[in-house]
Short mmCIF file of C-alpha atoms in Angstrom, two decimals:
data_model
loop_
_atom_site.label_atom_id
_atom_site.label_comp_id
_atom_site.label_asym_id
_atom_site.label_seq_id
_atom_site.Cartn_x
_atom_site.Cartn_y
_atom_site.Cartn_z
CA UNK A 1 28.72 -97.75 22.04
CA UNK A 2 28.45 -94.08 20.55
CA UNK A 3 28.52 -93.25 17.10
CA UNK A 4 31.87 -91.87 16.19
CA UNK A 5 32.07 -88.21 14.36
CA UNK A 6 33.79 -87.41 11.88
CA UNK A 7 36.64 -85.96 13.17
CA UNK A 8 37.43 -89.60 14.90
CA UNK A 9 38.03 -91.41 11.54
CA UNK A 10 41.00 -93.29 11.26
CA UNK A 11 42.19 -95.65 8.44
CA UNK A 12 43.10 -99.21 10.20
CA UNK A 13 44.52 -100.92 7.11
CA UNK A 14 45.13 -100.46 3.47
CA UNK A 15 45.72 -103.27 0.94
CA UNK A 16 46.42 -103.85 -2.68
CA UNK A 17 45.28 -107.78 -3.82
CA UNK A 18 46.05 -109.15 -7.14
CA UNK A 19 44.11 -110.53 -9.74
CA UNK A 20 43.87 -114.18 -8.59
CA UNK A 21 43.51 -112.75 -4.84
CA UNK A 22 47.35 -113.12 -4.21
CA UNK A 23 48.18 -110.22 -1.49
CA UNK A 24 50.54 -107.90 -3.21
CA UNK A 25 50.57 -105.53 -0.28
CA UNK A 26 48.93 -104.89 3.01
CA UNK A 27 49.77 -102.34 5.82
CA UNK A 28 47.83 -101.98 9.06
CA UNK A 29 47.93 -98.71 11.18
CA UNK A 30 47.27 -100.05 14.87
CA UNK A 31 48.91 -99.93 17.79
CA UNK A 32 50.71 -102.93 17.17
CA UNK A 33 48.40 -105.49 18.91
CA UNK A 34 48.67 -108.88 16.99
CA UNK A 35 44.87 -109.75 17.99
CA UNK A 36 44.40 -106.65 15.68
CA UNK A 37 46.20 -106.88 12.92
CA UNK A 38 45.02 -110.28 12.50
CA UNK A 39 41.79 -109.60 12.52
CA UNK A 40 41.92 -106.36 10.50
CA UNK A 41 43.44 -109.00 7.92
CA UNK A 42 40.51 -111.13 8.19
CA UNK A 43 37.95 -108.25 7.75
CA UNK A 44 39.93 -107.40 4.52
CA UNK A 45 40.05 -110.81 3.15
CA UNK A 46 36.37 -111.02 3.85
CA UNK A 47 36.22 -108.27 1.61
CA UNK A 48 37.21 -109.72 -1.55
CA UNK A 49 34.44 -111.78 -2.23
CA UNK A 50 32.26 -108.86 -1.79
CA UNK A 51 34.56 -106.65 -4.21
CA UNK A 52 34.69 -109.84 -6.73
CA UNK A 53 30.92 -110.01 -6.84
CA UNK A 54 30.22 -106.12 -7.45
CA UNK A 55 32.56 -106.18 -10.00
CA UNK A 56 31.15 -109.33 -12.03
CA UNK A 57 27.80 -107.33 -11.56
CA UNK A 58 29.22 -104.15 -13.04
CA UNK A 59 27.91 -102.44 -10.27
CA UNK A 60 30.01 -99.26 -9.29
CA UNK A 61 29.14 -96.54 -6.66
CA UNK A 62 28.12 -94.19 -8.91
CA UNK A 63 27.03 -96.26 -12.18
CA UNK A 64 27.78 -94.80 -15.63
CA UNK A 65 31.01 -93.17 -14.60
CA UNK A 66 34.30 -94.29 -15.28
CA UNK A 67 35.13 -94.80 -11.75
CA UNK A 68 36.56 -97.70 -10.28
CA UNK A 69 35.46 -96.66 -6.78
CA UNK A 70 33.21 -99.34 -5.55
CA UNK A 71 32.06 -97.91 -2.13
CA UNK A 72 31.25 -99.10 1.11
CA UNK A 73 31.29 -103.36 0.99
CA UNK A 74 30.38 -103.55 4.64
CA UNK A 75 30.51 -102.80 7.69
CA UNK A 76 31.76 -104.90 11.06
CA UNK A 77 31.63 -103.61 14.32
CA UNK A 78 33.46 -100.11 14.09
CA UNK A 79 34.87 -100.86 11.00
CA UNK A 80 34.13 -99.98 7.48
CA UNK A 81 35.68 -101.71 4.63
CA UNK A 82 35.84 -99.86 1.09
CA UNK A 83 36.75 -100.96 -2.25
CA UNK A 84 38.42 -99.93 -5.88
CA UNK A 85 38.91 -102.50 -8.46
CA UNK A 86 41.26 -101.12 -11.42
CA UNK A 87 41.00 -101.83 -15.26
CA UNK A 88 43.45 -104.22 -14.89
CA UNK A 89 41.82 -106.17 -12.19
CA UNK A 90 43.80 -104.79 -9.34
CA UNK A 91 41.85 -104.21 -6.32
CA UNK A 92 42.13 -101.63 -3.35
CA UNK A 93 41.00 -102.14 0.51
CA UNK A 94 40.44 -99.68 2.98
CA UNK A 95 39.41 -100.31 6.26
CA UNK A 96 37.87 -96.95 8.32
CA UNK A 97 37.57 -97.23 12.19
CA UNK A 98 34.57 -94.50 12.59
CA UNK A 99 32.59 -92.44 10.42
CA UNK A 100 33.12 -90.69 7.13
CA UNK A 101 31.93 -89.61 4.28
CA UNK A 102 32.52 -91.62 0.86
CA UNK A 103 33.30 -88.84 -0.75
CA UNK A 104 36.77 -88.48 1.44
CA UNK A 105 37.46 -92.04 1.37
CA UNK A 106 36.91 -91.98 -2.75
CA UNK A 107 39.01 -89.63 -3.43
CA UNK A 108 41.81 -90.99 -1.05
CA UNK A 109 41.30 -94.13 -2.65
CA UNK A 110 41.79 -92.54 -6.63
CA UNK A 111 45.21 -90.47 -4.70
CA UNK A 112 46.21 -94.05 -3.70
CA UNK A 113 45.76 -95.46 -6.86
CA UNK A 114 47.69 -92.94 -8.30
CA UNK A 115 50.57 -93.54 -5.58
CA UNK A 116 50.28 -97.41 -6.87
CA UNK A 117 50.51 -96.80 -10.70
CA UNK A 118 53.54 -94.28 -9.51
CA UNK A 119 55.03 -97.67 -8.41
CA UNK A 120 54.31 -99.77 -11.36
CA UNK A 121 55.54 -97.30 -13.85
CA UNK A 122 59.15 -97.10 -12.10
CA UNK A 123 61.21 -99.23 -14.17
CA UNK A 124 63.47 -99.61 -11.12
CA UNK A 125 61.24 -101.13 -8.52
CA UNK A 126 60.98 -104.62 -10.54
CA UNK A 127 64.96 -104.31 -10.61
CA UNK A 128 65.16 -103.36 -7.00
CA UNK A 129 62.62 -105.77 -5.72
CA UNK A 130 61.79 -108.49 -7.67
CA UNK A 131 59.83 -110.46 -5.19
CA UNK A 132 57.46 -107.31 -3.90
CA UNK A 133 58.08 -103.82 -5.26
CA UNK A 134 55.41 -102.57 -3.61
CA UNK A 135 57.04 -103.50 -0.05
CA UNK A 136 59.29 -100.98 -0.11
CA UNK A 137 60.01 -98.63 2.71
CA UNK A 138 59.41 -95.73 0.35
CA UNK A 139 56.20 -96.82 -0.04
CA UNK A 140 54.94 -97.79 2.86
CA UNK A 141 56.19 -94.19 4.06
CA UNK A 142 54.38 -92.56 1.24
CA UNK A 143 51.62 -94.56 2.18
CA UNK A 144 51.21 -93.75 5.87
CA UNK A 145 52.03 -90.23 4.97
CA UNK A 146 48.57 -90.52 2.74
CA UNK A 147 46.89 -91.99 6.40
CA UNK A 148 48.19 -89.37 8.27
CA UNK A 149 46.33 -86.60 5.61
CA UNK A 150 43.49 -88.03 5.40
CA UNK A 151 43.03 -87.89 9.24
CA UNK A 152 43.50 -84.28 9.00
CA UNK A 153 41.15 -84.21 6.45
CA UNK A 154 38.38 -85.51 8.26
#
């Protein structure tokens, strides 16, 4: 298998997990195979523990800041899975198919988080949505408009 450049990073799947671990959103960008998705949904579940135990440690990607960027958790076959864990004990999953650099991811990650407080702060999407505001199709759209960028950013 060759190692991928750059230019060939794609983000798989994106996810926002509550604070007892309770999805509160997931979206995968494949081609729509089931064998996938499903296991793109494993890899991201896997992740949690790894996000839960960085954060008990206090241990950040670049310590002293202020950052919630957690970096790189791991990596599985062509796959690398990234975390951010918010103040409020939110956390964020990306999952990369090739290479890039964790500078690109992190600050996709902070323009995501940014996209999810967007959300949160709209008095209407609780009104709108009670059950999962963040399932909306305006989201989701926003969202993959985000995946598209940062493929033309790499």
């Amino acid at each position: 298998q060759m190692a991928m450049s750059g230019r060939d990073a794609n983000i798989r799947a994106v996810a926002v997990v509550g604070k007892k671990n309770e999805p509160l959103f997931l979206q995968t960008f494949t081609d729509g195979k089931e064998d996938d998705q499903l296991a793109l949904q494993y890899h991201m579940h896997t992740s949690l523990d790894i996000i839960e135990e960085k954060v008990a440690g206090g241990r950040k990607a670049y310590p002293g800041s202020r950052d919630m960027y957690l970096g790189l958790l791991f990596t599985v076959e062509n796959f690398a899975l990234y975390g951010y864990a918010t103040n409020t004990k939110i956390k964020l999953v990306l999952l990369v198919e090739g290479t890039t650099s964790s500078s690109s991811v992190k600050t996709w990650m902070r323009e995501f988080h940014e996209l999810y407080m967007g959300v949160c702060a709209n008095p209407f999407v609780e009104l709108l949505d009670q059950k999962n505001g963040l399932n909306t199709s305006t989201f989701r759209k926003e969202v993959r408009a985000k995946v598209v960028a940062f493929k033309r950013r790499n």
